[in-house]
Amino acid sequence: MQHIGQPRDGSGPVEKLIEYRQAHYAAQSEAATYTTNTPAQAQFRFSNPILCQLVSGFKRMTVAHGASFDFGPGQVMYVPANALISVDLSAAGPNDPISCHCIEIENGRFESVVTRLNEAFNARGQGGIARPDWSAYAVLEPDQGQAIGLTH
C-alpha cells in the first residue's frame, strides 16, 4: 500500500494508508496497479522513470511543481525519475475507485532500449536519433497511447 506523505523508499512519515498496490517484478522493471477508494491528497516520487495509465476514476495531477492537469481513464503519462508527483484523489469513493497501472523501468535499462532502437533504425537507413528527456513529463490521450502501442 502507498502512504500519504511517504516516499516509495519508506523514509517518510505514515499518515494514512490510501492505496492498495498489486505489483509484479522483473529484473529491471516493476509493473503495479494502484487502487484507492479513499479520498486523499498524496505525493509520490519514483527513483526510475514510470509510465502510467489511468484505468478508472479521475485524478487531478501536478508533476514537478508544474501546472495541475486532469488525468482521466485511458490517458497515459510518462514521468521522469525523481520528479515530485502530487495527486488529488478526492474523486475516489467506495463505489468509485480510482485505479492506475504503472510500469517503472530502471534508468539504465531504459537507456539501453533507446540505444538498441537507434542502432536498429540506423542499420535500416532510417536515421533519426531518439533521446529521452529526463527533465520533462508527458500526458497522452487514449488514442495517442493506442497509436504507439502503449494501450489497447
Coordinates of C-alpha atoms in Angstrom, one line a residue:
M1 CA 0.0 0.0 0.0
Q2 CA 1.2 3.5 -0.7
H3 CA 1.1 6.0 2.1
I4 CA 0.3 9.7 2.1
G5 CA 3.5 11.7 2.8
Q6 CA 5.8 8.7 2.4
P7 CA 8.2 8.3 -0.4
R8 CA 8.2 4.8 -2.0
D9 CA 11.5 4.1 -0.3
G10 CA 9.7 4.3 3.1
S11 CA 11.7 7.1 4.6
G12 CA 8.8 9.5 5.4
P13 CA 6.1 9.5 8.0
V14 CA 3.0 7.4 7.6
E15 CA -0.1 9.5 7.8
K16 CA -2.8 7.2 6.3
L17 CA -3.0 4.1 4.1
I18 CA -4.7 5.2 0.9
E19 CA -3.9 2.7 -1.9
Y20 CA -3.9 -1.0 -2.4
R21 CA -0.8 -1.9 -4.5
Q22 CA -0.5 -5.1 -6.5
A23 CA 3.0 -5.4 -8.0
H24 CA 4.8 -7.8 -10.3
Y25 CA 8.6 -7.6 -10.5
A26 CA 11.2 -8.4 -13.2
A27 CA 15.0 -7.9 -13.1
Q28 CA 14.9 -4.3 -14.3
S29 CA 11.3 -3.2 -14.0
E30 CA 8.2 -3.3 -11.9
A31 CA 4.5 -3.3 -13.0
A32 CA 2.0 -2.3 -10.4
T33 CA -1.7 -1.5 -10.2
Y34 CA -2.6 1.1 -7.6
T35 CA -6.3 1.3 -6.5
T36 CA -7.9 3.6 -3.9
N37 CA -11.4 4.2 -2.8
T38 CA -10.3 6.8 -0.1
P39 CA -10.4 10.5 -1.0
A40 CA -7.0 11.9 -0.2
Q41 CA -4.1 14.2 -1.3
A42 CA -0.8 12.3 -1.9
Q43 CA 2.7 12.9 -3.1
F44 CA 5.0 10.3 -4.8
R45 CA 8.5 10.2 -6.1
F46 CA 9.8 7.3 -8.1
S47 CA 13.6 6.7 -8.4
N48 CA 13.1 5.5 -12.0
P49 CA 11.0 6.7 -15.0
I50 CA 7.4 5.5 -15.0
L51 CA 4.6 5.0 -17.5
C52 CA 1.1 5.1 -16.0
Q53 CA -2.4 4.6 -17.5
L54 CA -5.5 5.5 -15.6
V55 CA -7.9 2.6 -15.8
S56 CA -10.8 4.1 -13.8
G57 CA -11.7 7.2 -11.9
F58 CA -10.3 10.7 -12.1
K59 CA -7.2 12.4 -10.7
R60 CA -6.0 15.9 -10.6
M61 CA -2.2 15.8 -11.0
T62 CA 0.8 18.1 -10.7
V63 CA 4.3 17.0 -11.8
A64 CA 7.5 18.7 -10.7
H65 CA 5.6 21.8 -9.4
G66 CA 4.2 22.4 -12.9
A67 CA 0.6 23.4 -13.7
S68 CA -2.0 21.0 -12.5
F69 CA -4.0 18.9 -15.0
D70 CA -6.8 16.5 -15.2
F71 CA -5.9 12.8 -15.7
G72 CA -8.8 10.6 -16.9
P73 CA -9.4 7.0 -17.9
G74 CA -7.3 5.8 -20.8
Q75 CA -4.8 8.6 -20.6
V76 CA -1.1 7.6 -20.4
M77 CA 1.5 9.6 -18.5
Y78 CA 5.3 9.4 -18.6
V79 CA 7.1 10.8 -15.6
P80 CA 10.9 11.0 -15.4
A81 CA 12.8 9.7 -12.4
N82 CA 12.7 11.7 -9.1
A83 CA 10.0 14.1 -10.3
L84 CA 7.6 15.0 -7.5
I85 CA 4.1 13.8 -8.4
S86 CA 1.2 15.4 -6.4
V87 CA -2.2 13.7 -6.7
D88 CA -5.7 14.8 -5.8
L89 CA -7.7 11.6 -5.2
S90 CA -10.8 13.5 -3.9
A91 CA -13.0 11.8 -6.5
A92 CA -12.3 8.3 -5.0
G93 CA -15.0 6.6 -3.1
P94 CA -16.3 3.1 -2.2
N95 CA -18.4 3.0 -5.3
D96 CA -16.0 5.0 -7.4
P97 CA -12.4 3.5 -7.0
I98 CA -9.5 5.1 -8.8
S99 CA -7.2 2.5 -10.5
C100 CA -4.0 3.1 -12.3
H101 CA -1.5 0.8 -14.0
C102 CA 2.2 1.8 -13.7
I103 CA 5.4 0.4 -15.1
E104 CA 8.7 1.5 -13.6
I105 CA 11.8 0.8 -15.7
E106 CA 15.4 1.2 -14.3
N107 CA 17.1 4.2 -15.9
G108 CA 20.0 2.1 -17.3
R109 CA 17.6 -0.4 -18.9
F110 CA 15.5 2.4 -20.4
E111 CA 18.7 4.0 -21.9
S112 CA 19.7 0.5 -23.2
V113 CA 16.4 0.0 -25.0
V114 CA 16.6 3.5 -26.6
T115 CA 20.2 2.8 -27.8
R116 CA 19.1 -0.5 -29.3
L117 CA 16.2 1.2 -31.1
N118 CA 18.5 3.9 -32.5
E119 CA 21.0 1.2 -33.7
A120 CA 18.2 -0.7 -35.4
F121 CA 16.9 2.4 -37.2
N122 CA 20.3 3.4 -38.3
A123 CA 21.1 -0.1 -39.6
R124 CA 18.0 0.1 -41.7
G125 CA 19.0 3.5 -43.0
Q126 CA 16.0 5.2 -41.3
G127 CA 18.2 7.5 -39.2
G128 CA 16.8 9.6 -36.5
I129 CA 18.3 9.6 -33.0
A130 CA 15.8 9.3 -30.2
R131 CA 16.9 10.5 -26.7
P132 CA 14.8 10.5 -23.6
D133 CA 14.3 13.9 -22.0
W134 CA 14.8 13.1 -18.3
S135 CA 13.5 16.6 -17.3
A136 CA 10.0 16.5 -18.9
Y137 CA 6.8 14.6 -18.4
A138 CA 4.2 13.9 -21.0
V139 CA 0.5 13.1 -20.9
L140 CA -1.0 11.2 -23.9
E141 CA -4.7 11.0 -24.8
P142 CA -6.2 7.5 -25.1
D143 CA -5.9 7.4 -28.9
Q144 CA -2.3 8.6 -28.8
G145 CA -1.4 5.8 -26.4
Q146 CA -3.1 3.3 -28.7
A147 CA -1.3 4.6 -31.7
I148 CA 2.1 3.9 -30.3
G149 CA 1.2 0.6 -28.8
L150 CA 1.1 1.5 -25.1
T151 CA -2.6 0.6 -24.7
H152 CA -5.1 -1.5 -26.5

